[in-house]
Amino acid sequence: MTTVKNIVFIGAGNVATQLALALHKKEYNILQVYSRTKRSALALAAEVKASPITRLSEITKDADIFIVSVADHALPKFSVQLYKKNGLVVHTSGFHSIDVLKGVSARCGVLYPLQTFSKEITVDFNKIPFCIEAKNKKDEKILKQLAGKLSSEVRIMNSESRKILHLAAVFACNYSNYMYCVAAEILKEKKIPFKILLPLIKETAAKAVSTCPCETQTGPARRGDRKVLNQHMKMIKDEDRRKLYKIISKQICKKYNS
Amino acid sequence: MTTVKNIVFIGAGNVATQLALALHKKEYNILQVYSRTKRSALALAAEVKASPITRLSEITKDADIFIVSVADHALPKFSVQLYKKNGLVVHTSGFHSIDVLKGVSARCGVLYPLQTFSKEITVDFNKIPFCIEAKNKKDEKILKQLAGKLSSEVRIMNSESRKILHLAAVFACNYSNYMYCVAAEILKEKKIPFKILLPLIKETAAKAVSTCPCETQTGPARRGDRKVLNQHMKMIKDEDRRKLYKIISKQICKKYNS
């Protein structure tokens, strides 16, 4: 089996940064880091001892694997701009099908780490699920090995399932975070420190982890307590928050009390 | 300063159960546990070596503190049914004002542990914030001491602030949990195990804890990625989920991209 050694990163955003750092630590050879933004290319390249590049034409043809890790909306554009490469070309998107890369290389694949990333917060990949996909068994093995170096949770998943998973992740991560955010704003207006909610947030997440979240739902809507719900609606002055409160409480009431 | 020793619990639900267990462990004397439901009264009373009672008339007049821990919708009814007691009477609700108890006893107060409780999951109260309130300084001290035996996070908070905090907690806990629940349902339909989302859920909560959640918001709506948002809307067939996705993504887009 071919072992991946030389890697090119196309993109220097949150996911690319964390992946490149982790692979560099595992002694993979990061040849180049491409970013349209010179500053981003320089910053990441310096950290992983790679060459920073800002033009797609400068990308080498010869690497074992090209990891295209750019924003979802940019991926189709990049794909058509990338020349045919000799190595395996993969993207890191939960949303896009493997086929977004089919014009780039016959050897294409997906390496999707299911996590929320920031450039600044270093990630321990060990428990992060990697969903991998490739067009042939040989490349699937290569990706399995590569992801396996970073994490113990590697699974083969097709594009259709990955897309569903990505949608579910938007609810579980982005939208739950937005609920925290609304809570933070409500408290801020009354000068109550957000810190006070942290044990509650931790416990809610911990419960979802240990049991099914549908079974651990609590609160006034879960109990169908109209009086509390109506009073809360009266307390909320912001129109967007009112809409949000109304629709979520209504759905919880419907699920548990009808 | 009077030290609380003898406690009566009115209610045997999630909050009452966890509080009574914790206080019993700290060697407080739980005299009685009242519940309308005989089974609940018996179960909790047995665990904390108290007398189970099912009639309000059986409640002793003489205890140091009466903890009324019943569902929010039932609290006003209970309050009028409780006779004048000699001790301090407190409720454990985030929602209700201290004044809901003013007919019961001149010495009334609030002991609100900010957490999501289940009967089955034993809680470590140590880091749980207790919001306390009393009508006089002496009783405030008594509550501070009592809560301080269970937790290092005790703060004095008036009814108005507590009500705001309770509303914020509904978003941060109940509604974020509902987002997990929607994610779990989406995955279940496609037979993808919910377990795969757990590292993401943990990390999202951990980030909210270490920074402000409004700063760590990620995802397609945060980036204003219309293409992903539109595709997600097409993927979601369930009408309620579509509504939910639409309103939340719209609000995130508005907050970060306008």
Short mmCIF file of C-alpha atoms in Angstrom, two decimals:
data_model
loop_
_atom_site.label_atom_id
_atom_site.label_comp_id
_atom_site.label_asym_id
_atom_site.label_seq_id
_atom_site.Cartn_x
_atom_site.Cartn_y
_atom_site.Cartn_z
CA MET A 1 0.00 0.00 0.00
CA THR A 2 1.22 3.47 -0.89
CA THR A 3 1.93 5.50 2.19
CA VAL A 4 1.10 9.18 2.11
CA LYS A 5 4.07 11.33 2.88
CA ASN A 6 3.87 14.61 0.97
CA ILE A 7 0.82 16.76 1.41
CA VAL A 8 -0.35 20.01 -0.19
CA PHE A 9 -2.97 22.14 1.52
CA ILE A 10 -5.29 24.23 -0.63
CA GLY A 11 -6.87 26.60 1.85
CA ALA A 12 -5.67 28.02 5.15
CA GLY A 13 -8.93 28.52 7.03
CA ASN A 14 -10.10 26.97 10.31
CA VAL A 15 -10.25 23.34 9.17
CA ALA A 16 -7.09 23.53 7.02
CA THR A 17 -5.16 25.13 9.88
CA GLN A 18 -6.10 22.50 12.46
CA LEU A 19 -5.62 19.59 10.06
CA ALA A 20 -2.27 20.85 8.80
CA LEU A 21 -0.99 21.41 12.34
CA ALA A 22 -2.05 17.94 13.42
CA LEU A 23 -0.54 16.24 10.35
CA HIS A 24 2.68 18.22 10.70
CA LYS A 25 2.91 17.00 14.29
CA LYS A 26 2.56 13.43 13.07
CA GLU A 27 5.58 14.10 10.84
CA TYR A 28 3.83 14.32 7.53
CA ASN A 29 5.60 16.53 5.08
CA ILE A 30 3.46 19.55 4.21
CA LEU A 31 4.95 20.76 0.91
CA GLN A 32 2.82 23.81 0.21
CA VAL A 33 0.03 25.86 1.71
CA TYR A 34 -2.09 27.76 -0.79
CA SER A 35 -4.31 30.67 0.16
CA ARG A 36 -5.60 33.59 -1.90
CA THR A 37 -4.77 35.70 1.13
CA LYS A 38 -1.01 36.04 1.39
CA ARG A 39 -1.12 36.58 5.13
CA SER A 40 -3.04 33.36 5.76
CA ALA A 41 -0.74 31.36 3.47
CA LEU A 42 2.34 32.75 5.22
CA ALA A 43 1.00 32.21 8.72
CA LEU A 44 0.03 28.56 8.29
CA ALA A 45 3.01 27.70 6.05
CA ALA A 46 5.40 29.02 8.69
CA GLU A 47 3.83 26.84 11.36
CA VAL A 48 4.03 23.64 9.33
CA LYS A 49 7.32 24.38 7.55
CA ALA A 50 5.72 24.51 4.10
CA SER A 51 6.05 26.87 1.13
CA PRO A 52 3.36 29.53 1.13
CA ILE A 53 1.75 30.10 -2.28
CA THR A 54 -1.01 32.43 -3.43
CA ARG A 55 -1.47 31.30 -7.04
CA LEU A 56 -3.10 28.04 -8.01
CA SER A 57 -0.65 27.72 -10.90
CA GLU A 58 2.17 27.39 -8.38
CA ILE A 59 0.75 24.22 -6.90
CA THR A 60 3.04 21.28 -7.52
CA LYS A 61 1.74 18.41 -9.60
CA ASP A 62 3.51 15.86 -7.48
CA ALA A 63 2.31 15.25 -3.98
CA ASP A 64 0.75 12.16 -2.47
CA ILE A 65 -2.35 14.00 -1.41
CA PHE A 66 -3.90 17.39 -2.07
CA ILE A 67 -6.25 18.49 0.69
CA VAL A 68 -8.71 21.09 -0.59
CA SER A 69 -10.08 22.74 2.52
CA VAL A 70 -11.88 25.90 1.49
CA ALA A 71 -15.30 27.41 2.28
CA ASP A 72 -18.20 25.37 0.90
CA HIS A 73 -19.32 28.12 -1.46
CA ALA A 74 -15.80 28.33 -2.97
CA LEU A 75 -15.21 24.62 -3.42
CA PRO A 76 -16.89 24.17 -6.84
CA LYS A 77 -14.97 27.17 -8.21
CA PHE A 78 -11.65 25.81 -6.90
CA SER A 79 -12.38 22.42 -8.30
CA VAL A 80 -12.62 23.68 -11.85
CA GLN A 81 -9.50 25.79 -11.43
CA LEU A 82 -7.31 23.00 -10.15
CA TYR A 83 -5.33 21.23 -12.86
CA LYS A 84 -5.18 17.52 -13.08
CA LYS A 85 -2.94 16.28 -10.33
CA ASN A 86 -0.94 13.09 -10.01
CA GLY A 87 -1.92 12.38 -6.42
CA LEU A 88 -5.12 11.87 -4.54
CA VAL A 89 -7.25 15.02 -4.30
CA VAL A 90 -9.65 15.25 -1.35
CA HIS A 91 -11.92 17.87 0.12
CA THR A 92 -12.91 18.28 3.77
CA SER A 93 -16.52 19.38 3.34
CA GLY A 94 -19.47 17.70 4.99
CA PHE A 95 -21.82 19.32 2.56
CA HIS A 96 -20.33 18.62 -0.88
CA SER A 97 -20.46 15.33 -2.74
CA ILE A 98 -17.24 13.60 -3.68
CA ASP A 99 -18.21 14.37 -7.29
CA VAL A 100 -17.44 18.05 -6.90
CA LEU A 101 -13.82 16.93 -7.47
CA LYS A 102 -14.38 14.55 -10.33
CA GLY A 103 -13.05 16.94 -12.97
CA VAL A 104 -9.84 17.49 -11.02
CA SER A 105 -8.52 13.98 -10.68
CA ALA A 106 -9.72 10.45 -11.28
CA ARG A 107 -8.35 9.80 -7.82
CA CYS A 108 -10.54 11.92 -5.60
CA GLY A 109 -11.99 11.57 -2.13
CA VAL A 110 -13.31 13.16 1.03
CA LEU A 111 -11.74 13.57 4.46
CA TYR A 112 -14.42 15.17 6.65
CA PRO A 113 -13.57 15.79 10.30
CA LEU A 114 -16.84 16.29 12.16
CA GLN A 115 -16.01 19.14 14.51
CA THR A 116 -16.29 22.89 14.88
CA PHE A 117 -12.90 24.51 14.32
CA SER A 118 -11.31 27.86 15.02
CA LYS A 119 -7.84 28.87 13.95
CA GLU A 120 -6.91 29.77 17.51
CA ILE A 121 -8.16 26.78 19.49
CA THR A 122 -5.90 23.77 19.01
CA VAL A 123 -7.89 20.60 18.56
CA ASP A 124 -7.19 17.13 19.88
CA PHE A 125 -8.24 15.03 16.89
CA ASN A 126 -8.07 11.76 18.75
CA LYS A 127 -11.82 11.40 19.39
CA ILE A 128 -13.03 13.40 16.41
CA PRO A 129 -14.98 11.30 13.89
CA PHE A 130 -13.48 11.34 10.40
CA CYS A 131 -15.87 10.44 7.60
CA ILE A 132 -13.92 9.28 4.58
CA GLU A 133 -14.90 8.42 1.03
CA ALA A 134 -12.92 7.57 -2.11
CA LYS A 135 -13.58 6.47 -5.67
CA ASN A 136 -11.60 3.26 -5.32
CA LYS A 137 -10.60 0.83 -2.58
CA LYS A 138 -6.91 1.72 -2.75
CA ASP A 139 -7.55 5.39 -2.07
CA GLU A 140 -10.08 4.50 0.60
CA LYS A 141 -7.32 2.58 2.37
CA ILE A 142 -4.93 5.52 2.04
CA LEU A 143 -7.48 7.87 3.59
CA LYS A 144 -8.32 5.38 6.31
CA GLN A 145 -4.66 5.15 7.21
CA LEU A 146 -4.15 8.91 7.14
CA ALA A 147 -7.24 9.68 9.25
CA GLY A 148 -6.33 6.77 11.53
CA LYS A 149 -3.08 8.51 12.38
CA LEU A 150 -5.07 11.39 13.85
CA SER A 151 -8.17 9.75 15.26
CA SER A 152 -9.52 6.46 16.53
CA GLU A 153 -12.95 7.25 15.05
CA VAL A 154 -12.69 6.76 11.30
CA ARG A 155 -15.67 5.63 9.29
CA ILE A 156 -16.37 5.17 5.61
CA MET A 157 -19.45 7.16 4.64
CA ASN A 158 -20.94 8.00 1.25
CA SER A 159 -21.75 11.53 0.12
CA GLU A 160 -25.48 11.21 0.71
CA SER A 161 -25.12 10.11 4.34
CA ARG A 162 -22.43 12.70 4.96
CA LYS A 163 -24.76 15.44 3.74
CA ILE A 164 -27.45 14.30 6.19
CA LEU A 165 -24.86 14.20 8.96
CA HIS A 166 -23.76 17.73 8.07
CA LEU A 167 -27.36 18.95 8.27
CA ALA A 168 -27.80 17.28 11.66
CA ALA A 169 -24.54 18.88 12.81
CA VAL A 170 -25.89 22.33 11.90
CA PHE A 171 -28.73 21.78 14.38
CA ALA A 172 -26.60 20.10 17.07
CA CYS A 173 -23.74 22.58 16.90
CA ASN A 174 -24.51 25.84 15.09
CA TYR A 175 -28.11 26.15 16.21
CA SER A 176 -27.54 25.02 19.78
CA ASN A 177 -24.74 27.59 19.93
CA TYR A 178 -27.16 30.22 18.69
CA MET A 179 -29.44 29.35 21.63
CA TYR A 180 -26.48 29.98 23.96
CA CYS A 181 -25.92 33.23 22.15
CA VAL A 182 -29.53 34.40 22.64
CA ALA A 183 -29.24 33.48 26.32
CA ALA A 184 -26.00 35.49 26.58
CA GLU A 185 -27.67 38.53 25.03
CA ILE A 186 -30.71 38.33 27.32
CA LEU A 187 -28.42 38.24 30.35
CA LYS A 188 -26.12 40.97 29.06
CA GLU A 189 -29.00 43.43 28.81
CA LYS A 190 -29.66 42.92 32.51
CA LYS A 191 -25.97 42.82 33.45
CA ILE A 192 -26.16 39.21 34.67
CA PRO A 193 -22.89 37.39 33.88
CA PHE A 194 -23.23 34.62 31.28
CA LYS A 195 -20.82 32.53 33.37
CA ILE A 196 -23.70 31.60 35.67
CA LEU A 197 -25.20 29.43 32.87
CA LEU A 198 -22.09 27.37 32.28
CA PRO A 199 -22.81 24.44 34.63
CA LEU A 200 -26.26 24.19 33.04
CA ILE A 201 -24.85 24.20 29.51
CA LYS A 202 -22.27 21.58 30.42
CA GLU A 203 -24.83 19.32 32.08
CA THR A 204 -27.28 19.63 29.18
CA ALA A 205 -24.55 18.54 26.74
CA ALA A 206 -23.40 15.78 29.10
CA LYS A 207 -26.94 14.42 29.37
CA ALA A 208 -27.37 14.40 25.59
CA VAL A 209 -24.15 12.43 25.45
CA SER A 210 -25.18 9.82 28.02
CA THR A 211 -28.81 9.39 26.92
CA CYS A 212 -31.00 10.41 23.98
CA PRO A 213 -31.69 14.19 24.08
CA CYS A 214 -35.34 13.56 23.20
CA GLU A 215 -35.69 11.70 26.49
CA THR A 216 -33.98 14.31 28.64
CA GLN A 217 -35.94 17.33 27.37
CA THR A 218 -37.02 19.49 30.33
CA GLY A 219 -38.52 22.96 30.82
CA PRO A 220 -41.89 24.71 30.62
CA ALA A 221 -42.65 23.67 27.03
CA ARG A 222 -41.84 20.04 27.84
CA ARG A 223 -44.34 20.22 30.71
CA GLY A 224 -46.84 22.13 28.58
CA ASP A 225 -46.87 24.90 31.19
CA ARG A 226 -48.86 27.57 29.29
CA LYS A 227 -48.65 30.08 32.10
CA VAL A 228 -44.86 30.18 32.09
CA LEU A 229 -44.75 30.16 28.28
CA ASN A 230 -47.18 33.09 28.07
CA GLN A 231 -45.30 35.07 30.70
CA HIS A 232 -42.01 34.48 28.92
CA MET A 233 -43.56 35.72 25.68
CA LYS A 234 -44.64 38.86 27.53
CA MET A 235 -41.14 39.35 28.93
CA ILE A 236 -39.41 39.12 25.54
CA LYS A 237 -39.48 42.47 23.82
CA ASP A 238 -37.19 41.71 20.88
CA GLU A 239 -39.27 40.61 17.88
CA ASP A 240 -36.78 38.00 16.57
CA ARG A 241 -36.43 36.40 19.98
CA ARG A 242 -40.22 36.30 20.35
CA LYS A 243 -40.53 34.44 17.05
CA LEU A 244 -37.81 32.03 18.07
CA TYR A 245 -39.30 31.37 21.49
CA LYS A 246 -42.76 30.87 20.03
CA ILE A 247 -41.80 28.41 17.31
CA ILE A 248 -39.53 26.28 19.50
CA SER A 249 -41.90 26.13 22.46
CA LYS A 250 -44.75 25.25 20.10
CA GLN A 251 -42.79 22.39 18.59
CA ILE A 252 -41.73 21.03 21.97
CA CYS A 253 -45.34 21.26 23.26
CA LYS A 254 -46.54 19.43 20.16
CA LYS A 255 -43.93 16.70 20.50
CA TYR A 256 -44.48 15.99 24.19
CA ASN A 257 -48.00 17.12 25.04
CA SER A 258 -50.30 16.19 22.19
CA MET B 1 -27.47 32.75 63.88
CA THR B 2 -30.11 30.05 63.79
CA THR B 3 -28.83 26.97 62.09
CA VAL B 4 -31.21 25.01 59.95
CA LYS B 5 -31.54 21.42 61.02
CA ASN B 6 -35.04 20.14 60.35
CA ILE B 7 -36.37 20.32 56.83
CA VAL B 8 -39.73 19.48 55.25
CA PHE B 9 -39.99 18.88 51.52
CA ILE B 10 -43.21 19.74 49.78
CA GLY B 11 -42.89 18.03 46.41
CA ALA B 12 -41.00 14.94 45.31
CA GLY B 13 -40.21 15.78 41.68
CA ASN B 14 -36.84 16.14 39.97
CA VAL B 15 -35.59 19.18 41.87
CA ALA B 16 -36.99 18.07 45.25
CA THR B 17 -35.45 14.62 44.83
CA GLN B 18 -31.96 15.86 44.05
CA LEU B 19 -32.04 18.57 46.72
CA ALA B 20 -33.38 16.24 49.40
CA LEU B 21 -30.78 13.59 48.59
CA ALA B 22 -27.96 16.13 48.75
CA LEU B 23 -29.17 17.68 52.01
CA HIS B 24 -29.68 14.26 53.57
CA LYS B 25 -26.09 13.41 52.66
CA LYS B 26 -24.96 16.58 54.43
CA GLU B 27 -26.75 15.25 57.53
CA TYR B 28 -29.69 17.57 57.53
CA ASN B 29 -32.76 16.05 59.09
CA ILE B 30 -35.53 15.64 56.52
CA LEU B 31 -38.66 15.33 58.65
CA GLN B 32 -41.32 14.84 55.97
CA VAL B 33 -41.70 14.48 52.24
CA TYR B 34 -45.08 15.50 50.89
CA SER B 35 -46.36 14.46 47.48
CA ARG B 36 -49.89 14.10 46.16
CA THR B 37 -48.66 10.90 44.57
CA LYS B 38 -48.20 8.31 47.30
CA ARG B 39 -45.59 6.42 45.33
CA SER B 40 -43.39 9.50 44.87
CA ALA B 41 -43.69 10.45 48.55
CA LEU B 42 -42.79 6.92 49.63
CA ALA B 43 -39.85 6.61 47.25
CA LEU B 44 -38.13 9.84 48.21
CA ALA B 45 -39.02 9.61 51.91
CA ALA B 46 -37.42 6.15 52.08
CA GLU B 47 -34.21 7.44 50.57
CA VAL B 48 -33.87 10.36 52.97
CA LYS B 49 -35.31 8.63 56.04
CA ALA B 50 -38.31 10.97 56.28
CA SER B 51 -42.03 10.43 56.85
CA PRO B 52 -43.96 10.22 53.60
CA ILE B 53 -47.17 12.24 53.60
CA THR B 54 -49.83 12.78 50.97
CA ARG B 55 -52.07 15.35 52.67
CA LEU B 56 -51.08 18.96 53.19
CA SER B 57 -52.86 18.94 56.56
CA GLU B 58 -50.31 16.41 57.80
CA ILE B 59 -47.42 18.80 57.36
CA THR B 60 -45.87 19.70 60.67
CA LYS B 61 -45.96 23.32 61.76
CA ASP B 62 -42.53 23.10 63.29
CA ALA B 63 -39.54 22.76 61.04
CA ASP B 64 -36.66 25.12 60.45
CA ILE B 65 -37.33 25.28 56.75
CA PHE B 66 -40.08 24.18 54.38
CA ILE B 67 -38.86 23.68 50.84
CA VAL B 68 -41.73 23.91 48.37
CA SER B 69 -40.44 22.30 45.21
CA VAL B 70 -43.37 21.65 42.91
CA ALA B 71 -44.06 22.33 39.23
CA ASP B 72 -44.29 26.05 38.39
CA HIS B 73 -47.95 25.83 37.39
CA ALA B 74 -48.83 24.23 40.74
CA LEU B 75 -46.88 26.59 42.99
CA PRO B 76 -49.52 29.34 43.37
CA LYS B 77 -52.16 26.74 44.25
CA PHE B 78 -49.91 25.14 46.86
CA SER B 79 -49.06 28.48 48.33
CA VAL B 80 -52.65 29.26 49.19
CA GLN B 81 -53.20 25.78 50.57
CA LEU B 82 -50.25 25.83 52.93
CA TYR B 83 -51.06 27.01 56.42
CA LYS B 84 -49.00 29.56 58.21
CA LYS B 85 -45.82 27.87 59.28
CA ASN B 86 -43.40 28.70 62.06
CA GLY B 87 -40.25 28.26 59.98
CA LEU B 88 -38.85 29.72 56.83
CA VAL B 89 -40.80 28.74 53.70
CA VAL B 90 -38.92 28.77 50.41
CA HIS B 91 -39.63 27.72 46.85
CA THR B 92 -37.12 26.48 44.28
CA SER B 93 -38.57 28.08 41.16
CA GLY B 94 -36.62 30.31 38.80
CA PHE B 95 -39.81 31.63 37.34
CA HIS B 96 -41.91 32.65 40.34
CA SER B 97 -41.43 35.76 42.44
CA ILE B 98 -40.72 35.42 46.14
CA ASP B 99 -44.15 37.00 46.65
CA VAL B 100 -45.98 33.89 45.54
CA LEU B 101 -45.30 32.72 49.12
CA LYS B 102 -46.17 35.89 50.97
CA GLY B 103 -49.54 34.58 52.17
CA VAL B 104 -47.94 31.44 53.62
CA SER B 105 -45.40 32.92 55.98
CA ALA B 106 -43.90 36.27 56.80
CA ARG B 107 -40.60 34.43 56.60
CA CYS B 108 -40.39 33.38 52.98
CA GLY B 109 -37.64 33.00 50.45
CA VAL B 110 -36.24 31.37 47.34
CA LEU B 111 -33.61 28.70 46.89
CA TYR B 112 -33.18 28.28 43.13
CA PRO B 113 -30.55 25.81 41.94
CA LEU B 114 -29.80 26.65 38.30
CA GLN B 115 -29.55 23.23 36.74
CA THR B 116 -31.54 20.68 34.77
CA PHE B 117 -32.53 17.79 37.02
CA SER B 118 -33.79 14.29 36.55
CA LYS B 119 -34.82 11.93 39.33
CA GLU B 120 -32.42 9.27 38.09
CA ILE B 121 -29.22 11.22 37.50
CA THR B 122 -27.51 12.12 40.78
CA VAL B 123 -26.21 15.65 40.72
CA ASP B 124 -23.01 17.01 42.15
CA PHE B 125 -24.24 20.33 43.53
CA ASN B 126 -20.78 21.68 44.21
CA LYS B 127 -20.51 23.90 41.12
CA ILE B 128 -24.23 24.53 40.64
CA PRO B 129 -25.19 28.18 41.11
CA PHE B 130 -27.78 28.75 43.83
CA CYS B 131 -29.76 31.97 43.56
CA ILE B 132 -31.19 32.87 46.92
CA GLU B 133 -33.61 35.54 48.08
CA ALA B 134 -35.32 36.29 51.39
CA LYS B 135 -37.57 38.93 52.90
CA ASN B 136 -35.10 39.77 55.67
CA LYS B 137 -31.34 39.66 56.25
CA LYS B 138 -31.54 36.93 58.87
CA ASP B 139 -33.30 34.53 56.54
CA GLU B 140 -30.98 35.51 53.72
CA LYS B 141 -28.08 34.41 55.90
CA ILE B 142 -29.83 31.13 56.73
CA LEU B 143 -30.33 30.40 53.04
CA LYS B 144 -26.80 31.43 52.22
CA GLN B 145 -25.48 29.02 54.80
CA LEU B 146 -27.74 26.18 53.66
CA ALA B 147 -26.92 26.62 49.96
CA GLY B 148 -23.27 27.09 50.88
CA LYS B 149 -23.21 23.59 52.36
CA LEU B 150 -24.04 22.20 48.93
CA SER B 151 -22.34 24.59 46.54
CA SER B 152 -19.53 27.09 46.29
CA GLU B 153 -21.59 29.23 43.90
CA VAL B 154 -24.23 31.00 45.98
CA ARG B 155 -25.52 34.40 44.98
CA ILE B 156 -28.22 36.69 46.23
CA MET B 157 -30.58 37.58 43.41
CA ASN B 158 -33.93 39.35 43.37
CA SER B 159 -37.06 37.91 41.75
CA GLU B 160 -36.85 40.12 38.68
CA SER B 161 -33.29 39.10 37.82
CA ARG B 162 -34.01 35.47 38.60
CA LYS B 163 -36.92 35.53 36.15
CA ILE B 164 -34.62 36.85 33.40
CA LEU B 165 -32.07 34.20 34.28
CA HIS B 166 -34.75 31.53 34.06
CA LEU B 167 -35.77 32.76 30.61
CA ALA B 168 -32.13 32.73 29.45
CA ALA B 169 -31.78 29.20 30.87
CA VAL B 170 -34.73 28.05 28.77
CA PHE B 171 -32.79 29.07 25.64
CA ALA B 172 -29.41 27.80 26.84
CA CYS B 173 -30.66 24.48 28.16
CA ASN B 174 -34.13 23.48 26.97
CA TYR B 175 -33.88 24.94 23.48
CA SER B 176 -30.30 23.88 22.82
CA ASN B 177 -31.38 20.40 23.90
CA TYR B 178 -34.23 20.56 21.42
CA MET B 179 -31.66 21.26 18.70
CA TYR B 180 -29.82 18.08 19.73
CA CYS B 181 -33.15 16.31 19.61
CA VAL B 182 -33.89 17.47 16.04
CA ALA B 183 -30.38 16.35 15.02
CA ALA B 184 -30.97 12.95 16.63
CA GLU B 185 -34.23 12.53 14.71
CA ILE B 186 -32.68 13.53 11.38
CA LEU B 187 -29.94 10.93 11.87
CA LYS B 188 -32.32 8.24 13.11
CA GLU B 189 -34.34 8.40 9.90
CA LYS B 190 -31.19 7.59 7.95
CA LYS B 191 -29.93 5.06 10.50
CA ILE B 192 -26.82 7.09 11.33
CA PRO B 193 -25.97 6.71 15.04
CA PHE B 194 -26.40 9.89 17.10
CA LYS B 195 -23.19 8.97 18.94
CA ILE B 196 -21.17 10.38 16.05
CA LEU B 197 -22.27 13.92 17.03
CA LEU B 198 -21.11 13.72 20.62
CA PRO B 199 -17.60 15.16 20.25
CA LEU B 200 -19.12 18.07 18.34
CA ILE B 201 -21.76 18.69 21.01
CA LYS B 202 -19.15 18.56 23.76
CA GLU B 203 -16.81 20.93 21.94
CA THR B 204 -19.60 23.41 21.17
CA ALA B 205 -20.54 23.54 24.86
CA ALA B 206 -16.88 23.74 25.90
CA LYS B 207 -16.29 26.69 23.56
CA ALA B 208 -19.31 28.55 24.90
CA VAL B 209 -17.85 28.03 28.33
CA SER B 210 -14.40 29.36 27.49
CA THR B 211 -15.46 32.29 25.27
CA CYS B 212 -18.67 34.12 24.41
CA PRO B 213 -20.93 31.92 22.23
CA CYS B 214 -21.69 34.90 19.99
CA GLU B 215 -18.02 34.99 19.04
CA THR B 216 -17.67 31.29 18.35
CA GLN B 217 -20.72 30.93 16.10
CA THR B 218 -19.81 28.87 13.01
CA GLY B 219 -21.67 27.20 10.14
CA PRO B 220 -23.29 28.10 6.83
CA ALA B 221 -25.62 30.78 8.25
CA ARG B 222 -22.70 32.43 10.07
CA ARG B 223 -20.84 32.61 6.75
CA GLY B 224 -23.98 33.70 4.90
CA ASP B 225 -23.59 30.72 2.54
CA ARG B 226 -26.92 30.89 0.71
CA LYS B 227 -26.18 27.89 -1.45
CA VAL B 228 -25.76 25.54 1.50
CA LEU B 229 -28.75 27.08 3.29
CA ASN B 230 -30.98 26.63 0.23
CA GLN B 231 -29.84 23.06 -0.29
CA HIS B 232 -30.49 22.25 3.36
CA MET B 233 -34.00 23.67 3.03
CA LYS B 234 -34.55 21.39 0.04
CA MET B 235 -33.30 18.38 1.99
CA ILE B 236 -35.63 18.93 4.95
CA LYS B 237 -39.03 17.43 4.24
CA ASP B 238 -40.61 17.82 7.68
CA GLU B 239 -42.58 21.06 7.82
CA ASP B 240 -41.76 21.90 11.47
CA ARG B 241 -38.04 21.36 10.92
CA ARG B 242 -38.14 23.54 7.80
CA LYS B 243 -39.71 26.37 9.80
CA LEU B 244 -37.12 25.97 12.51
CA TYR B 245 -34.19 25.86 10.10
CA LYS B 246 -35.49 28.89 8.23
CA ILE B 247 -36.05 31.14 11.22
CA ILE B 248 -32.76 30.29 12.95
CA SER B 249 -30.61 30.58 9.82
CA LYS B 250 -32.31 33.87 8.97
CA GLN B 251 -31.56 35.30 12.40
CA ILE B 252 -27.93 34.16 12.31
CA CYS B 253 -27.49 35.62 8.80
CA LYS B 254 -29.00 38.90 9.98
CA LYS B 255 -26.77 39.04 13.05
CA TYR B 256 -23.50 38.31 11.29
CA ASN B 257 -23.93 39.31 7.67
CA SER B 258 -25.90 42.51 7.52
#
